[in-house]
Coordinates of C-alpha atoms in Angstrom, one line a residue:
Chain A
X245 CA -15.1 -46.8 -42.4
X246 CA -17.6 -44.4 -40.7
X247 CA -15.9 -41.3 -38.6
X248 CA -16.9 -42.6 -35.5
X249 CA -15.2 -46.6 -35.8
X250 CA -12.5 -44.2 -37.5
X251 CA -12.0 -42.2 -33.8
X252 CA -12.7 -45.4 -31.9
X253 CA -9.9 -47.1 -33.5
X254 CA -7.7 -44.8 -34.0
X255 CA -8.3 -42.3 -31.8
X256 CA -8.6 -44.8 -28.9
X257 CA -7.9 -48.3 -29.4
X258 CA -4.2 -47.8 -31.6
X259 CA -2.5 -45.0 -29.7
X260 CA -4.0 -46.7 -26.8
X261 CA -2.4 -49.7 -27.5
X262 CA 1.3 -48.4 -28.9
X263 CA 1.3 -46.5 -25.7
X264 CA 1.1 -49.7 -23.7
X265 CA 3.1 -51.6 -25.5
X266 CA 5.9 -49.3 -26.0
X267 CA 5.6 -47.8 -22.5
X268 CA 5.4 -51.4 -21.0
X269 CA 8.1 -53.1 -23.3
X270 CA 10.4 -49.8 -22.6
X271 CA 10.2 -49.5 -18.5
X272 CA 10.1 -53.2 -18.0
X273 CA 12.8 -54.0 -20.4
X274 CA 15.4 -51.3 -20.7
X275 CA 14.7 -49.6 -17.5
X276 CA 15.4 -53.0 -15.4
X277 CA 19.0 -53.0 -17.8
X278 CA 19.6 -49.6 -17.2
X279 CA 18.9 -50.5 -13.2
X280 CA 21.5 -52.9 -13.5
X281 CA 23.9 -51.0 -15.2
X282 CA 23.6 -47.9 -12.9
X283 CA 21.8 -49.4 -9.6
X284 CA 19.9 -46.2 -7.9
X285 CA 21.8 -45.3 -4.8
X286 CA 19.3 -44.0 -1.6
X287 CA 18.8 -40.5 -1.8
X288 CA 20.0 -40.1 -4.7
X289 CA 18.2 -39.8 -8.0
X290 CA 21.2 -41.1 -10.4
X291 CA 18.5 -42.6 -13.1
X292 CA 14.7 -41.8 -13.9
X293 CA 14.8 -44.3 -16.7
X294 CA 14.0 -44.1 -20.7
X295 CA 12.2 -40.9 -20.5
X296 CA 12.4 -40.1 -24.4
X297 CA 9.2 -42.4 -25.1
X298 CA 6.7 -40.4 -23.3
X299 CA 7.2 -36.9 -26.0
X300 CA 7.3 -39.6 -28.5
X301 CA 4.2 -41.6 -27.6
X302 CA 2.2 -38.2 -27.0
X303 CA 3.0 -36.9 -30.3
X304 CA 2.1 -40.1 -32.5
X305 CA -1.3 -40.3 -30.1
X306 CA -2.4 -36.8 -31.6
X307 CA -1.0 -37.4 -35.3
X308 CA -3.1 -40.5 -35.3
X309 CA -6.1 -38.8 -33.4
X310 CA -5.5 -36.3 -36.3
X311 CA -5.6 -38.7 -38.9
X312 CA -9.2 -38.9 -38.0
X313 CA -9.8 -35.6 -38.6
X314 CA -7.8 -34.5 -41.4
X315 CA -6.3 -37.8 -42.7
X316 CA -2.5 -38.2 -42.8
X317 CA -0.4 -35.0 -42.5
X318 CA 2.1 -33.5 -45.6
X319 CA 5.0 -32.0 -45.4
X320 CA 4.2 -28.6 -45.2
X321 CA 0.2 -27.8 -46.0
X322 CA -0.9 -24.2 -46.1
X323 CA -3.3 -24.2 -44.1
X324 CA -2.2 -23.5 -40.4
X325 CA -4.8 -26.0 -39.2
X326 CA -3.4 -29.0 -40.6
X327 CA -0.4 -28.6 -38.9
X328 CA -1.3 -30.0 -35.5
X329 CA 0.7 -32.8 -35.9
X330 CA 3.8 -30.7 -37.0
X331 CA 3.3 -28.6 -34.0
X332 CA 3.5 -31.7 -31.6
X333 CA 6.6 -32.6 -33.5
X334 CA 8.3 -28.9 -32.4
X335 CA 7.1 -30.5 -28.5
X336 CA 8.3 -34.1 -29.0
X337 CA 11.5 -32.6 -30.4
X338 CA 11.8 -29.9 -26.9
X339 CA 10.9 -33.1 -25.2
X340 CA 13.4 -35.3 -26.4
X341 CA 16.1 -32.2 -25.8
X342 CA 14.7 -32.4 -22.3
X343 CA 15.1 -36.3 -22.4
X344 CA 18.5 -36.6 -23.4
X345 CA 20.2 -33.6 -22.1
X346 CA 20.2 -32.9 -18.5
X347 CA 19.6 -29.0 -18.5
X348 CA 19.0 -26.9 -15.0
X349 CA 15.1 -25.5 -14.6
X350 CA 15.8 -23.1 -16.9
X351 CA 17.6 -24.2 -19.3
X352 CA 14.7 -26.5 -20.2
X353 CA 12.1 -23.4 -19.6
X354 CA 13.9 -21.7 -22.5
X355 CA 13.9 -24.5 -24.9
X356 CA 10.1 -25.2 -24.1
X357 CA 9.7 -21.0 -24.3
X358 CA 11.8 -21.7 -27.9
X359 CA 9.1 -24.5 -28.7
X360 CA 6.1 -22.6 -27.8
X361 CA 6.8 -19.2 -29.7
X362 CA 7.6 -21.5 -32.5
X363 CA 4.5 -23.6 -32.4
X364 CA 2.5 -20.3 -32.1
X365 CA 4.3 -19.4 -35.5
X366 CA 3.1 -22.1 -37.4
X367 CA -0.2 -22.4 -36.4
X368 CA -1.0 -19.0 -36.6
X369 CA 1.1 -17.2 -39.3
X370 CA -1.3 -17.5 -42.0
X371 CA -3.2 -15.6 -39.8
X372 CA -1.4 -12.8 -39.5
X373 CA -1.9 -9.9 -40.4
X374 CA -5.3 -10.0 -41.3
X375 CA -7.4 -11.4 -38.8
X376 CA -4.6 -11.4 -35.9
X377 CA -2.8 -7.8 -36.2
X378 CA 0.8 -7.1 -35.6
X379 CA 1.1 -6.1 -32.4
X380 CA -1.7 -8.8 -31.1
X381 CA 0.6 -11.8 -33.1
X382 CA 4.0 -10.9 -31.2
X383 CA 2.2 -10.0 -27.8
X384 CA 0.1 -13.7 -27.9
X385 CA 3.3 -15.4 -29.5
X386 CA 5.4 -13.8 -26.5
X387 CA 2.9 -14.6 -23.6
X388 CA 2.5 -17.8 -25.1
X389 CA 5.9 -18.7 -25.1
X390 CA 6.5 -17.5 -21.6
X391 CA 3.4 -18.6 -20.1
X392 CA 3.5 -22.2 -22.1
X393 CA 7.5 -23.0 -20.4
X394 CA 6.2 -22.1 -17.3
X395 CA 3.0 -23.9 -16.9
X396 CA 4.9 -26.8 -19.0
X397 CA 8.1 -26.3 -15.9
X398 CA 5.1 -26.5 -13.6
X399 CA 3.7 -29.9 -15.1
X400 CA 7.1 -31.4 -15.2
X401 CA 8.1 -31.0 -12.0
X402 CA 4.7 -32.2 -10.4
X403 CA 5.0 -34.9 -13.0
X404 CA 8.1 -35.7 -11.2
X405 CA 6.7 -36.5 -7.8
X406 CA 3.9 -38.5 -9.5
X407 CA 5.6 -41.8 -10.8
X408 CA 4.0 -45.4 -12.0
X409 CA 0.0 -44.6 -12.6
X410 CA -0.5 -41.4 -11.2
X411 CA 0.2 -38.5 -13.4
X412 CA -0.8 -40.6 -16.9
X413 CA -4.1 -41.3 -14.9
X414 CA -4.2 -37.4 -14.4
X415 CA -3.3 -36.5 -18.1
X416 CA -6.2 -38.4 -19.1
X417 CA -8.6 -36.2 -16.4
X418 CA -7.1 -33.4 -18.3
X419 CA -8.0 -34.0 -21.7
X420 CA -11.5 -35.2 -20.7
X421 CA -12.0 -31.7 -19.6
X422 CA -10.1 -30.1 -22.5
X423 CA -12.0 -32.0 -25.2
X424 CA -15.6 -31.1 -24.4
X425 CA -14.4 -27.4 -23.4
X426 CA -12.7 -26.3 -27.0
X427 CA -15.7 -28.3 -28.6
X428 CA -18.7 -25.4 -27.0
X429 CA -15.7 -23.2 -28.1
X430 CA -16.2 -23.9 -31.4
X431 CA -13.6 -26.5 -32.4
X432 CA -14.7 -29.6 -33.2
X433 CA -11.3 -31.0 -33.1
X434 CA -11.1 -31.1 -29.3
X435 CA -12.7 -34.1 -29.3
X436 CA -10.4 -35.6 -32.0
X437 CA -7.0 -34.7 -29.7
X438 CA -9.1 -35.4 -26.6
X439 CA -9.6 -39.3 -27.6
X440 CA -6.3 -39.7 -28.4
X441 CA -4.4 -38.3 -25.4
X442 CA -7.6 -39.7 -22.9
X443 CA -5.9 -43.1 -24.4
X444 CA -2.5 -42.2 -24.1
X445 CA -3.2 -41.6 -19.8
X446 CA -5.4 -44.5 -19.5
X447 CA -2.5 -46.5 -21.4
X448 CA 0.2 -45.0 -20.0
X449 CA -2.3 -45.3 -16.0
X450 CA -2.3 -49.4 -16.8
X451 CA 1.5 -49.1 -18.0
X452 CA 2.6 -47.3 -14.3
X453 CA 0.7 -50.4 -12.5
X454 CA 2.7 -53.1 -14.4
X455 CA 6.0 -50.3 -14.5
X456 CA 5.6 -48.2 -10.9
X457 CA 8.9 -46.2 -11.7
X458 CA 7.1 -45.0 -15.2
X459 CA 7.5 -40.8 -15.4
X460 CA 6.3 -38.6 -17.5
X461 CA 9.0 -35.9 -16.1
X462 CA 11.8 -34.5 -18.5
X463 CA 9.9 -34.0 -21.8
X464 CA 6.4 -36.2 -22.0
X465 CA 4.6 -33.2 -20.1
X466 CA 6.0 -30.5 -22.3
X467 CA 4.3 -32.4 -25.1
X468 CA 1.3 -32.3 -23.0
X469 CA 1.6 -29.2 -22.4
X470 CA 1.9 -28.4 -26.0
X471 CA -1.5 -30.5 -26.8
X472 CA -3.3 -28.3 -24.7
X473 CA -1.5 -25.2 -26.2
X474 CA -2.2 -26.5 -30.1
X475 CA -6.3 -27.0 -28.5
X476 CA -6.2 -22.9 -27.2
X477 CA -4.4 -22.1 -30.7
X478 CA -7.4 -23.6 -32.8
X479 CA -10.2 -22.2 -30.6
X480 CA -8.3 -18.9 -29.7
X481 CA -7.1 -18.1 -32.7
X482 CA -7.7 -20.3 -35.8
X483 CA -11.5 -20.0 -34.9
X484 CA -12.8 -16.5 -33.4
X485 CA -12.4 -17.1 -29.7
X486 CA -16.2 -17.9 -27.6
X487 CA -14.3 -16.9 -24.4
X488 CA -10.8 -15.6 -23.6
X489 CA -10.9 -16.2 -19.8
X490 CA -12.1 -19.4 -20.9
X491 CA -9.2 -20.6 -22.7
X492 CA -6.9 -19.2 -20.2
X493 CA -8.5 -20.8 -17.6
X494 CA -7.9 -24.3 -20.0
X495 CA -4.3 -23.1 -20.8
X496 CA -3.6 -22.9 -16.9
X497 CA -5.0 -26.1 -15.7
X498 CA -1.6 -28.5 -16.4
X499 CA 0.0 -26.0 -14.4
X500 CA -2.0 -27.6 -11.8
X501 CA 0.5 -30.0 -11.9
X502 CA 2.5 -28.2 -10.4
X503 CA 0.4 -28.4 -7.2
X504 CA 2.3 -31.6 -6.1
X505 CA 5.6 -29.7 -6.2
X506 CA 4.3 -26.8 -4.6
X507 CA 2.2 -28.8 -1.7
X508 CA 4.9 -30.8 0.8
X509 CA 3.0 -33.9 1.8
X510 CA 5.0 -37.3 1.6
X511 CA 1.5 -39.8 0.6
X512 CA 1.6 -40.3 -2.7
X513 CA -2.4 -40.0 -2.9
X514 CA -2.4 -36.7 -1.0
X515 CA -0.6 -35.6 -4.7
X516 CA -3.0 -37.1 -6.6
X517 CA -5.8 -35.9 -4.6
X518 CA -4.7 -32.1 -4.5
X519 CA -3.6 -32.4 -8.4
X520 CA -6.9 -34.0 -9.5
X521 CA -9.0 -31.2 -7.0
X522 CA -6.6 -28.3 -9.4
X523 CA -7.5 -29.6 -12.7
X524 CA -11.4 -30.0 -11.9
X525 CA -11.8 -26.7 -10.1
X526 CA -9.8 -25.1 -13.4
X527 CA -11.6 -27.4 -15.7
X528 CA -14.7 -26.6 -14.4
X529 CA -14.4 -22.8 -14.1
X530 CA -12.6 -22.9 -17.8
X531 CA -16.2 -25.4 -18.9
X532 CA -18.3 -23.1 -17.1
X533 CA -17.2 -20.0 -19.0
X534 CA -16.7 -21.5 -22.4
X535 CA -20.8 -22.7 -21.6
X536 CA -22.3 -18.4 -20.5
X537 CA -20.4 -17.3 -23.2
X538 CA -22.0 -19.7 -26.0
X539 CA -24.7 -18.9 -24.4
X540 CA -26.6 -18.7 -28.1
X541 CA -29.5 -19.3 -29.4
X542 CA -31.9 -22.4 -29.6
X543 CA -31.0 -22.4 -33.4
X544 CA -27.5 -23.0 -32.7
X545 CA -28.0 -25.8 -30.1
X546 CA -30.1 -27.7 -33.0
X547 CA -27.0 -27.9 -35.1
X548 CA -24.9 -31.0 -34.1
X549 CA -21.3 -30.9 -35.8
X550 CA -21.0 -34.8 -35.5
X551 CA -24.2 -35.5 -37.4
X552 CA -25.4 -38.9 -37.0
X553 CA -22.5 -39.8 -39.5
X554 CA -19.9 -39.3 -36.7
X555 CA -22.0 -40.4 -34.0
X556 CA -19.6 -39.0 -31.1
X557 CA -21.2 -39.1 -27.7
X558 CA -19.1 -36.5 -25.8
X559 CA -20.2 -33.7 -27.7
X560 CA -23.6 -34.3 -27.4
X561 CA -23.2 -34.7 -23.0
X562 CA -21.4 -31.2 -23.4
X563 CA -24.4 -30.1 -24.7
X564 CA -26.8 -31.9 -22.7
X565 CA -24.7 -30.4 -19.4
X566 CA -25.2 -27.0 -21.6
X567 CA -29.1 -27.3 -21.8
X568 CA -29.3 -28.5 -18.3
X569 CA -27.4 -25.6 -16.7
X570 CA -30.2 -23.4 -18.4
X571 CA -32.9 -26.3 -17.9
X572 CA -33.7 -26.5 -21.1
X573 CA -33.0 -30.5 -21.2
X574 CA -36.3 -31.8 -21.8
X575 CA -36.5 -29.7 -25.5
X576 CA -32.6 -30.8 -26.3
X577 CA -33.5 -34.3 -25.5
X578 CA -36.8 -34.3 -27.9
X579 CA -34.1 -32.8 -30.4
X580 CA -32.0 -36.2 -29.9
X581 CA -34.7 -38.2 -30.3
X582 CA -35.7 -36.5 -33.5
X583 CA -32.1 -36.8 -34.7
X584 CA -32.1 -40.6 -33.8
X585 CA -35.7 -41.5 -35.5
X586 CA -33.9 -39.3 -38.7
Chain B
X988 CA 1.2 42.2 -105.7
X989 CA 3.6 39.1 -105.5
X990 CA 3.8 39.8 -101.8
X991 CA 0.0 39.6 -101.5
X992 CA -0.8 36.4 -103.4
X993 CA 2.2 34.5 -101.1
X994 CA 0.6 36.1 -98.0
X995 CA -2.8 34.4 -99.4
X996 CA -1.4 31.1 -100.0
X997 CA 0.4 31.0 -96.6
X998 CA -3.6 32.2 -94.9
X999 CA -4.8 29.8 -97.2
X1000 CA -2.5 27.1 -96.2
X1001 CA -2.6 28.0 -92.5
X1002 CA -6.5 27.7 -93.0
X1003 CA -6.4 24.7 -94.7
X1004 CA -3.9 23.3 -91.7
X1005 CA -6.4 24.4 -88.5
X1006 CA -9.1 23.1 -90.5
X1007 CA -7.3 20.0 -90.9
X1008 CA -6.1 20.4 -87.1
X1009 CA -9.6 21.3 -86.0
X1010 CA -10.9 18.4 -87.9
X1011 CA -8.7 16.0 -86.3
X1012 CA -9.3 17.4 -83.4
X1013 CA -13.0 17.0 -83.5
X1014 CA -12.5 13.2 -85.2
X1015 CA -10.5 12.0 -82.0
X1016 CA -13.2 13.2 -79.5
X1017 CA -15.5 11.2 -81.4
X1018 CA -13.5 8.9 -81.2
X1019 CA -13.0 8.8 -77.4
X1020 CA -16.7 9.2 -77.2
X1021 CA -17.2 6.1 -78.8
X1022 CA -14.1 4.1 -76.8
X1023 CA -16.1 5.2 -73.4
X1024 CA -19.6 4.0 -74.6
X1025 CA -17.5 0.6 -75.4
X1026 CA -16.2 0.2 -72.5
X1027 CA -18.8 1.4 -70.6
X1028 CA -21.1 -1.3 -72.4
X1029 CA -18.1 -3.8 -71.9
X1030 CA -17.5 -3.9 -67.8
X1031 CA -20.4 -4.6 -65.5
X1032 CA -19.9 -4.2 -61.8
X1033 CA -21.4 -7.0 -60.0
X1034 CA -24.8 -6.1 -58.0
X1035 CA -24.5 -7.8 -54.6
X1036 CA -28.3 -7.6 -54.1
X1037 CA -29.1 -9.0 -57.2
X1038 CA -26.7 -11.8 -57.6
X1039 CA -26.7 -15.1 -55.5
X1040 CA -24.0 -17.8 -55.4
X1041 CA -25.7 -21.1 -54.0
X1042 CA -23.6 -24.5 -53.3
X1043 CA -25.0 -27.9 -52.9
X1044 CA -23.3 -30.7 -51.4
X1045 CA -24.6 -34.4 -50.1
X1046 CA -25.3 -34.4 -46.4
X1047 CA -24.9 -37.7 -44.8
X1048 CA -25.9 -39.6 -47.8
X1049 CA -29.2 -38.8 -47.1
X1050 CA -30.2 -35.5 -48.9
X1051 CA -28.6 -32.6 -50.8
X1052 CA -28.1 -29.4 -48.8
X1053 CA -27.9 -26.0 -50.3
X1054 CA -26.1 -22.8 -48.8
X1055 CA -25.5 -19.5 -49.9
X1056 CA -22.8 -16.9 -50.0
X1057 CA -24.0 -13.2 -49.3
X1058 CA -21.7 -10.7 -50.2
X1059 CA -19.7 -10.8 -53.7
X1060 CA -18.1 -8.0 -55.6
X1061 CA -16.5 -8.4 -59.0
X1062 CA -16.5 -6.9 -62.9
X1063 CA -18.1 -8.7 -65.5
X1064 CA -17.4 -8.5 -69.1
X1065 CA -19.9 -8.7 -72.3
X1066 CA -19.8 -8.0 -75.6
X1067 CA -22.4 -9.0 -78.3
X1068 CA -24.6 -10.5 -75.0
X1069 CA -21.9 -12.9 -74.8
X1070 CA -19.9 -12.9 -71.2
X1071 CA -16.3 -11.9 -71.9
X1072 CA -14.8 -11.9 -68.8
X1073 CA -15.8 -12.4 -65.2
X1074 CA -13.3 -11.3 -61.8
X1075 CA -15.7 -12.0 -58.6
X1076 CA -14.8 -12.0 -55.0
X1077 CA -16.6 -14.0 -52.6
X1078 CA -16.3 -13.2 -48.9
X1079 CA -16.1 -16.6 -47.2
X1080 CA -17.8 -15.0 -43.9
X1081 CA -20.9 -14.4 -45.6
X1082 CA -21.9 -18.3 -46.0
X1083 CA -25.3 -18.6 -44.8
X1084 CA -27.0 -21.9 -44.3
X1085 CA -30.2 -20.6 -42.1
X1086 CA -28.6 -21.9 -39.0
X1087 CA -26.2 -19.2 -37.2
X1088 CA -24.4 -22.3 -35.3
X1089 CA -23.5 -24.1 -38.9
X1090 CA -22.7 -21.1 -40.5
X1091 CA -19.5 -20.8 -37.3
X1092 CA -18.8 -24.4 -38.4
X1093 CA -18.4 -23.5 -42.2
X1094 CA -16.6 -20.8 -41.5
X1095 CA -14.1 -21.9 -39.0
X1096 CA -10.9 -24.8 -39.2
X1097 CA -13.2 -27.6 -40.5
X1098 CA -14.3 -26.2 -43.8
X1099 CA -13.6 -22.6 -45.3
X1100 CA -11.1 -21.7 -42.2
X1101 CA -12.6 -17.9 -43.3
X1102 CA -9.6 -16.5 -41.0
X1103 CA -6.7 -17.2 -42.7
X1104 CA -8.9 -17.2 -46.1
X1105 CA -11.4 -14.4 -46.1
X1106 CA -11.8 -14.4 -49.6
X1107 CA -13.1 -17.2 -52.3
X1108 CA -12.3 -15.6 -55.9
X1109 CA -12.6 -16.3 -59.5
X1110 CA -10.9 -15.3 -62.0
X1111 CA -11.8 -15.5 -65.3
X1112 CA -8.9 -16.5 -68.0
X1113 CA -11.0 -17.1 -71.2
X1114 CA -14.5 -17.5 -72.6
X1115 CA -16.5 -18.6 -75.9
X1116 CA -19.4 -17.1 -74.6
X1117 CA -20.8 -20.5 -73.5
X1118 CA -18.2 -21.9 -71.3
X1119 CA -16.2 -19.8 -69.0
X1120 CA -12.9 -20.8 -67.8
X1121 CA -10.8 -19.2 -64.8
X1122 CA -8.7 -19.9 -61.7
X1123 CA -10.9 -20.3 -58.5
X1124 CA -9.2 -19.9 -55.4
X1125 CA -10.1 -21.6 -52.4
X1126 CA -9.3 -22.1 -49.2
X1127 CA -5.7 -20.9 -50.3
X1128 CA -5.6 -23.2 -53.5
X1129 CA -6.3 -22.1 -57.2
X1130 CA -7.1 -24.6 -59.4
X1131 CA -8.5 -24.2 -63.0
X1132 CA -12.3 -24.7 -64.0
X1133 CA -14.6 -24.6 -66.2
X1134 CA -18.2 -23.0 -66.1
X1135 CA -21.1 -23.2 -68.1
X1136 CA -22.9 -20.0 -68.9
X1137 CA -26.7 -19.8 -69.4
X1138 CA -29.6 -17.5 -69.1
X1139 CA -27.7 -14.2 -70.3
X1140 CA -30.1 -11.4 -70.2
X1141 CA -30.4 -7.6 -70.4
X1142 CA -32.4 -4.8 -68.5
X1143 CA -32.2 -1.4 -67.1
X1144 CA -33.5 -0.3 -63.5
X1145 CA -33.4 3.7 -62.5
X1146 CA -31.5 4.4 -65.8
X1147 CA -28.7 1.7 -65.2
X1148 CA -27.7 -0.5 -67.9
X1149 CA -28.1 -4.0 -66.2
X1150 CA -26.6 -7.2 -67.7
X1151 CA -27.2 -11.2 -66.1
X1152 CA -26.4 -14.5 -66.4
X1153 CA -26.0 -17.9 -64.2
X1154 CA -23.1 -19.8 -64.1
X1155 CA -22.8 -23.8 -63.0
X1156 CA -20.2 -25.6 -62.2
X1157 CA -18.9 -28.7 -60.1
X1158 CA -15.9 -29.1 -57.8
X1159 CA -14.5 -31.8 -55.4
X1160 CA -13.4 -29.9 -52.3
X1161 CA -10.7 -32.3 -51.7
X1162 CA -8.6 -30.7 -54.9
X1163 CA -9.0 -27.4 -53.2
X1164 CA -7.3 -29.1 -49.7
X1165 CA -10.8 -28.7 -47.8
X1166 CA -10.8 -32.7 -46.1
X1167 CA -13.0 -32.0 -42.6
X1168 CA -16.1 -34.9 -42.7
X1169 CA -14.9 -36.6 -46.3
X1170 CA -15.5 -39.9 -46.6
X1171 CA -12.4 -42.0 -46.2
X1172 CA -12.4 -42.8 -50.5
X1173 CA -13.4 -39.2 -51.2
X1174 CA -17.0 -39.8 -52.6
X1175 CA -20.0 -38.3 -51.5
X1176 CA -21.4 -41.0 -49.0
X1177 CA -19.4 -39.2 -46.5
X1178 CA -20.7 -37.3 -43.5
X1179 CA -20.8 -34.5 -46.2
X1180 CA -20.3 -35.0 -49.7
X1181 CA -16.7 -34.5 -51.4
X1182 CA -18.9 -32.8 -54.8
X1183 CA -20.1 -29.5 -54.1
X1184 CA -22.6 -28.3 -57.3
X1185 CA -22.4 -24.2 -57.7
X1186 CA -24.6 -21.9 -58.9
X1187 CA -23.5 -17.9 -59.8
X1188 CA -26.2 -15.7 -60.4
X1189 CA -24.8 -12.4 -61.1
X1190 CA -26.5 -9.4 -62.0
X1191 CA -24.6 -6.5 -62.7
X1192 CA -24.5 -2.7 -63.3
X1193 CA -23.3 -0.7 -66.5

């Protein structure tokens, strides 16, 4: 099987498909018995239905949109970088804490805070303390931990006020932003978590249309979240970062999220709308920087990571918006049609 | 008169022993003299401008492509213009493929992840002066194997003793855990080959 039917199928078409299946099969099925068991009463909020699936369907999305990548996981494999799908097990586990326990605000801002300081650990201990110093591992494990709960409290509580299609249908604008903007950083693997969770929202977007109560509140956007934390990880950290301000830009944007809490407007679109305008203005400002600071040279644009072998398009529009920004399209453009007739 | 002929024998004795004590003396610098020159003759440092260490690996099934490391440090060992020994330190940041934007590939998460594993070493375990056999470490995994050792050679430059050789050898880079763009059976008709063929040239200084 060639890398790109590989990433198709598995890092689009299966998690895709679980997603809808389980998300469909859950809401329809046990939320309508649940409904019937506990009927919700005006006002009051006395049910949001089988949350635990959305932490769960997040986490086997990136394990299989890992598989492409680094084939099935081990237990425990030295290398920090195959332990992505580990890390999204620490946020599926948080989630499903959030899921099942009903904790105040912060009582589930300190388990995700627990979750993120703990994820930083494992993907980043086998750096320490040679390329990542004392003092710079606790500081980023510390910020990350606080900032990750917040912007994850932030996510969950928009995700709240964005049932059925909505915020599944924004988790997939998310990742098509964050894909393309850890690949200029320098990690190819953005595009192998991107495909993955892209299907999860589009999935999870046709799953809210047939189930409109769906919600990815209390524990699917901490897993989110923690997708977009593992990305900043890998290009921040694992990989000498292009662009700090870059990836803190990308680590903010779920907080944007957060915009439909914050905002007071009853339509339901007005939320979408003001969510979707936050992601792109953070995505874009996050793409932008990640594209001045790779800034490099014409040698380094001729080198395509995917090869023909892998054959993945989105990499190769990042860098076509890259070569247009500096109008250099025409010459990156030869250089695909060289790379085709090869 | 008695007196006198003891007092000889004791100056005669006492000469006898610092002669003796001199002698030794004298015998064990020469022997130390000769220990140095050994082991000066014995352990070579490595010359990092005269020694090369070039991989080859299958590139889309299409064509080999060679890469090179540039900085390595290590002792070597000879003796009879057989290599003894052989300790070398590659530094996994120095891979250089002509392209700045594939050498940040090699070097980050997808292949030698030269963060968390800076270093690429060999060391060596045994020899028969033909085959050298060591522990190569990885990308954070040692596994055993087995070179072959040609082209031995001597020479001096500026005074210094120089000593040289090339070393070959083959390894899969799934047994040392390195899986980005394998194909999905592990052979080399992947986007890049699973074999990567190595060549050490090392030239080093008495």
């Amino acid at each position: 099987m060639t890398m790109e039917t590989k990433l198709a199928l598995f890092g689009g078409v299966v998690p895709g498909a679980i997603t809808l299946g389980v998300l469909v099969l859950v809401w329809r099925v046990l939320a309508r018995a649940e409904e019937q068991h506990e009927p919700e009463r005006e006002g009051v909020r006395a049910w949001i239905g089988p949350v635990w699936a959305g932490p769960v369907l997040v986490a086997v999305a990136l394990v299989l949109g890992d598989y492409t990548k680094h084939g099935w996981p081990t237990l425990w494999p030295d290398s920090n970088v195959y332990r992505y799908p580990h890390a999204l097990g620490v946020f599926a586990l948080a989630g499903l804490i959030e899921a099942f326990v009903r904790l105040p605000v912060w009582g589930a801002w300190c388990v995700r805070a627990v979750a993120f300081a703990g994820v930083f650990w494992m993907l980043a201990e086998g750096y320490h303390p040679g390329a990542v110093p004392t003092p710079w591992f606790v500081g980023l494990m510390g910020a990350g931990a606080l900032g990750g709960a917040t912007v994850a409290t932030m996510a969950d509580r928009g995700a709240a006020l964005l049932p059925g299609w909505r915020a599944p249908a924004l988790v997939g604008v998310l990742f098509a932003g964050a894909g393309p903007i850890v690949h200029v950083g320098g990690l190819s693997y953005g595009m192998h978590a991107a495909a993955p969770m892209i299907a999860f929202g589009v999935a999870g977007a046709i799953a809210g249309l047939i189930a409109p109560r769906l919600t990815l509140e209390r524990g699917a956007m901490t897993a989110v979240v923690g997708v977009v934390y593992v990305l900043m990880i890998g290009a921040g950290v694992q990989t000498e970062a292009l662009s700090v301000a870059s990836l803190v830009a990308l680590g903010l944007a779920p907080g944007a999220f957060g915009l439909a809490w914050f905002v007071r407007t009853r339509r339901p679109m007005a939320r979408v709308g003001i969510v979707a305008a936050g992601l792109i203005v953070l995505l874009g400002v996050s793409l932008g920087l990640a594209m001045i600071a790779s800034g490099g040279s014409s040698e380094e644009e001729e080198y395509d990571p995917f090869a023909r072998a892998s054959g993945a398009g989105t990499p190769r529009i990042a860098e076509l918006a890259v070569a247009r920004l500096r109008g250099e399209d025409d010459g990156l453009d030869e250089h695909r049609g060289r790379a085709r007739r090869g | 008169m008695k007196t006198q002929a003891i007092g000889g024998v004791v100056i005669g004795l006492a000469g006898i022993a610092g002669l003796a004590g001199w002698a030794g003396a004298s015998g064990s610098a020469v022997r130390t003299v000769e220990t140095a020159a050994i082991e000066r003759a014995d352990s070579y440092e490595v010359d990092n401008v005269h020694s090369n260490v070039i991989f080859k690996v299958r590139h889309i099934g299409a064509s080999n492509f060679y890469g090179r490391f540039n900085d390595l440090s290590g002792t070597v060992g000879f003796e009879g213009g057989k290599v003894t020994s052989a300790d070398i330190t590659v530094e996994a940041d120095s891979v250089d493929t002509k392209n700045s934007g594939r050498d940040k590939h090699l070097k980050n998460a997808d292949f030698f992840n030269a963060r968390q594993y800076p270093e690429i070493t060999f060391m060596g375990t045994s020899s028969d002066g033909v085959t050298l056999t060591g522990e190569l470490t990885l990308h954070g995994v040692t596994k055993e194997i087995s070179a072959t050792i040609s082209d031995v050679g001597s020479g001096e430059m500026r005074g210094t003793p120089k000593m040289g050789f090339e070393a070959t050898f083959t390894i899969q880079r799934s047994d040392f855990d390195m899986r980005g763009y394998l194909a999905d059976d592990l052979s080399d008709d992947g986007p890049l080959g699973n074999t990567i063929e190595l060549t050490v040239a090392i030239e080093a200084d008495g």
